[in-house]
Short mmCIF file of C-alpha atoms in Angstrom, two decimals:
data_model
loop_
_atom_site.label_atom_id
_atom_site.label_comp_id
_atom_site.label_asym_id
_atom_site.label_seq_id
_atom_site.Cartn_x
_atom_site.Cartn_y
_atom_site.Cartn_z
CA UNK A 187 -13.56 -1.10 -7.87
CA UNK A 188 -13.68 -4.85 -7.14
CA UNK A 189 -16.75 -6.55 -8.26
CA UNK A 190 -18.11 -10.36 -7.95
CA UNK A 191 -21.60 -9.60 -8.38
CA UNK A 192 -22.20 -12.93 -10.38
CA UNK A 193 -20.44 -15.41 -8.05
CA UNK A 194 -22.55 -18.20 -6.54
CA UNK A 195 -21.91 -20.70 -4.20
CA UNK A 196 -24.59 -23.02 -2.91
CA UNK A 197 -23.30 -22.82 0.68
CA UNK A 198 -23.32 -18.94 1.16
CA UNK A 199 -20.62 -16.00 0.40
CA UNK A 200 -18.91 -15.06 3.64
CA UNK A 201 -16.30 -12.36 2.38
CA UNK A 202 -14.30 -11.43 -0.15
CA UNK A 203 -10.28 -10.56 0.13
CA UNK A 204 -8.00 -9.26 -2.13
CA UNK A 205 -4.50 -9.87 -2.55
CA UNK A 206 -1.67 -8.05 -4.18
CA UNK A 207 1.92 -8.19 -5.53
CA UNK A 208 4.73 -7.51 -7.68
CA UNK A 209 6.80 -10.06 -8.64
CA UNK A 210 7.17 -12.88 -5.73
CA UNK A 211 3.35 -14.00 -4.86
CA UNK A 212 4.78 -15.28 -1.67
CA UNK A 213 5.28 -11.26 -1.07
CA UNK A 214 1.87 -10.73 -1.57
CA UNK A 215 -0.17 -8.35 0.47
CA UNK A 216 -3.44 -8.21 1.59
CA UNK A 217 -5.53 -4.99 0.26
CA UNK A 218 -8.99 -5.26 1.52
CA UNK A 219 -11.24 -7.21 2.69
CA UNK A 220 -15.28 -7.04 2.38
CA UNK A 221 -18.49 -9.33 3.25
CA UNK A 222 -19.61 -7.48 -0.29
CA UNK A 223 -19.02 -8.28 -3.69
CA UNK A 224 -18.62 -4.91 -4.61
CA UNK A 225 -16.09 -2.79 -3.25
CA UNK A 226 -13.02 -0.05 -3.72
CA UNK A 227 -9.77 -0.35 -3.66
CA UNK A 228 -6.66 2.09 -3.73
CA UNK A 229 -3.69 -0.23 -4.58
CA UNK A 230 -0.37 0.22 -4.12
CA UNK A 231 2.27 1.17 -6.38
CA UNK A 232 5.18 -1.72 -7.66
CA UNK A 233 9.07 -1.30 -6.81
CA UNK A 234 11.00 0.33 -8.90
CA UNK A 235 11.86 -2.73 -10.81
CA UNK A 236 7.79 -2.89 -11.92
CA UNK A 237 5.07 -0.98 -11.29
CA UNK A 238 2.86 -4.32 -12.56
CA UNK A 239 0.82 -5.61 -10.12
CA UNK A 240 -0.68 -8.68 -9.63
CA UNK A 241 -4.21 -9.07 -7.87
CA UNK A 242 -5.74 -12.45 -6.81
CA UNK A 243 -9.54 -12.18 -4.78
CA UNK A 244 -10.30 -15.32 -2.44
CA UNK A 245 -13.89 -16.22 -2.21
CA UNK A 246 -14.79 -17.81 1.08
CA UNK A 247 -17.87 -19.27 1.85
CA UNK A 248 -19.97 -19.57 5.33
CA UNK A 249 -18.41 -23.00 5.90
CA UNK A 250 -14.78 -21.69 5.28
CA UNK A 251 -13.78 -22.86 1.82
CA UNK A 252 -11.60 -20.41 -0.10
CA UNK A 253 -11.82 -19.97 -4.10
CA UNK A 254 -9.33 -18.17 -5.98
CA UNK A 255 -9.97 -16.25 -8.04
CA UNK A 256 -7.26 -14.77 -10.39
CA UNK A 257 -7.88 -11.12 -11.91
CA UNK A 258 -5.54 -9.58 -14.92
CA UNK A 259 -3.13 -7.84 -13.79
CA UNK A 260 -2.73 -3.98 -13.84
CA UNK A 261 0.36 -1.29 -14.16
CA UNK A 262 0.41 1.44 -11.08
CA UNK A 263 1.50 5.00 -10.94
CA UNK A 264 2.38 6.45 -7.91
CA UNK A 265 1.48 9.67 -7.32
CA UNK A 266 4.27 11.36 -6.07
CA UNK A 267 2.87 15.16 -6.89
CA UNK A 268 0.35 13.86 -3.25
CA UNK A 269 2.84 12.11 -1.46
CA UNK A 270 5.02 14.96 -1.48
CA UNK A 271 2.84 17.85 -1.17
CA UNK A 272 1.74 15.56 1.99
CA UNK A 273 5.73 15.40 3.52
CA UNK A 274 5.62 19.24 3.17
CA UNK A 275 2.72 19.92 5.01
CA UNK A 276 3.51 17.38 7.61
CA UNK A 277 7.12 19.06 7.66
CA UNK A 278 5.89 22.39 8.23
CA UNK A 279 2.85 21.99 10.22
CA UNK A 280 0.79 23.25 7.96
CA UNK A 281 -2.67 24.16 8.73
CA UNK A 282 -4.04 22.91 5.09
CA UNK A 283 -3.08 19.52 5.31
CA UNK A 284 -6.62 18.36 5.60
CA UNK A 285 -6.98 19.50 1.83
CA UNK A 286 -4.10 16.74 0.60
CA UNK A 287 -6.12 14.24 -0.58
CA UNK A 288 -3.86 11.62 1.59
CA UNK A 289 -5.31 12.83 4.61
CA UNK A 290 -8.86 13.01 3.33
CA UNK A 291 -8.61 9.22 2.76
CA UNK A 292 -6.69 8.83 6.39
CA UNK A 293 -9.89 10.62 7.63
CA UNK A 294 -12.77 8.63 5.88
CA UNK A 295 -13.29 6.29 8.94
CA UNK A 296 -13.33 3.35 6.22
CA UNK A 297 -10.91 0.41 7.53
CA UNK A 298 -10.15 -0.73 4.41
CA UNK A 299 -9.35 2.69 2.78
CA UNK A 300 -6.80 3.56 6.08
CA UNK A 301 -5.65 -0.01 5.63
CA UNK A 302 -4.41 0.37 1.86
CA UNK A 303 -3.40 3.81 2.36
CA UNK A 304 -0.84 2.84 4.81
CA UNK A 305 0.51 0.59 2.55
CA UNK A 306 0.98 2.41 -0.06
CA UNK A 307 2.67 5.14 1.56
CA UNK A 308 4.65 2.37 3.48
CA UNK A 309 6.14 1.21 0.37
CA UNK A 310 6.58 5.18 -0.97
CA UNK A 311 8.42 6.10 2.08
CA UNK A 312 10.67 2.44 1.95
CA UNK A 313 11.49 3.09 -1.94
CA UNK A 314 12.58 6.58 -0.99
CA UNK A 315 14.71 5.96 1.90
CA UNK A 316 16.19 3.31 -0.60
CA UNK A 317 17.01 5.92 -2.94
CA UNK A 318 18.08 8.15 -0.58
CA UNK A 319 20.42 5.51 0.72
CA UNK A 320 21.61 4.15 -2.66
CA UNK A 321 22.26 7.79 -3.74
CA UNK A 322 24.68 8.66 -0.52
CA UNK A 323 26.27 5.29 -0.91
CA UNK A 324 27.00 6.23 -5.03
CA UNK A 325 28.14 9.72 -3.50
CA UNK A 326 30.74 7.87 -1.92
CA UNK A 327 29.70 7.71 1.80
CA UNK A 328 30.32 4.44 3.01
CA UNK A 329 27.55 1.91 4.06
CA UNK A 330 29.24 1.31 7.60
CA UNK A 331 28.70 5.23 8.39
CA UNK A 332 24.88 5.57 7.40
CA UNK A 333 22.45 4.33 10.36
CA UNK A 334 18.50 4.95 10.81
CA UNK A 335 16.88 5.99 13.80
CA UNK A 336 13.56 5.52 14.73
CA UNK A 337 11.25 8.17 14.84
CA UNK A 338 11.29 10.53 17.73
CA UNK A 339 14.88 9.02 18.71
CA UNK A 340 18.12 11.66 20.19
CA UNK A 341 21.24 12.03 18.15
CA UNK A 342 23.96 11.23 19.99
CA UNK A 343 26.98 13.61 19.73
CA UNK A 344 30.41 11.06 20.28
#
């Protein structure tokens, strides 16, 4: 939870927006954004280099200045136990899926919850196709013979 309940600014509080990343703060992300100064947040986890992340909030006001504000900066655990339970279901159709807690959040309607879920599992799904790759490459496939298609794409047969 995100909280600015004692910030004052003589010309009004438009919105509040919160910023996140790892270790190159021109990489940074945006992770929600709210006219309140109290609101949740599910943030994403680091690389696998760090799982610190840093968080910055900009304050603007009604005529458009921007304060930042710099919060400390917190260590993030991806849940994999979800993430994978959620790649099974999705893999085998299954008819529980609404009960991973992935999809509950998916389904809450909230823009900013949707929002910062697909970011996270953005960056799950990029680390693990980065595994995946380094591991064939280590296995001794060769770079040159490992493409990606997009989703819903034919193999061709040459």
């Amino acid at each position: 939870t995100i909280e600015c309940p004692d910030w004052y600014d003589v010309d009004g509080i438009q919105d509040y927006s919160l910023y996140a990343w790892t270790t190159d703060i021109s990489q940074r992300t945006i992770i929600a954004f709210s006219p309140e100064d109290n609101f949740q947040v599910r943030l994403p986890a680091g690389d696998n280099e760090t799982s610190l992340l840093n968080l910055v909030v900009y304050v603007r006001d009604l005529v458009g200045s921007v304060t930042q504000v710099n919060i400390s900066s917190v260590n993030i655990i991806a849940d994999f136990a979800t993430i994978n339970d959620l790649i099974d279901k999705i893999t085998n159709l299954s008819s529980t899926i609404t009960n991973n807690p992935i999809v509950r959040l998916l389904s809450s309607g909230n823009q900013n919850v949707v929002g910062q879920m697909f970011i996270s599992l953005s960056q799950e799904f990029n680390q693990m196709n980065n595994d995946n790759l380094d591991k064939a490459i280590s296995s001794g496939i060769s770079a040159i013979d490992i493409s990606v298609s997009s989703l819903g794409s034919q193999s061709l047969q040459q």
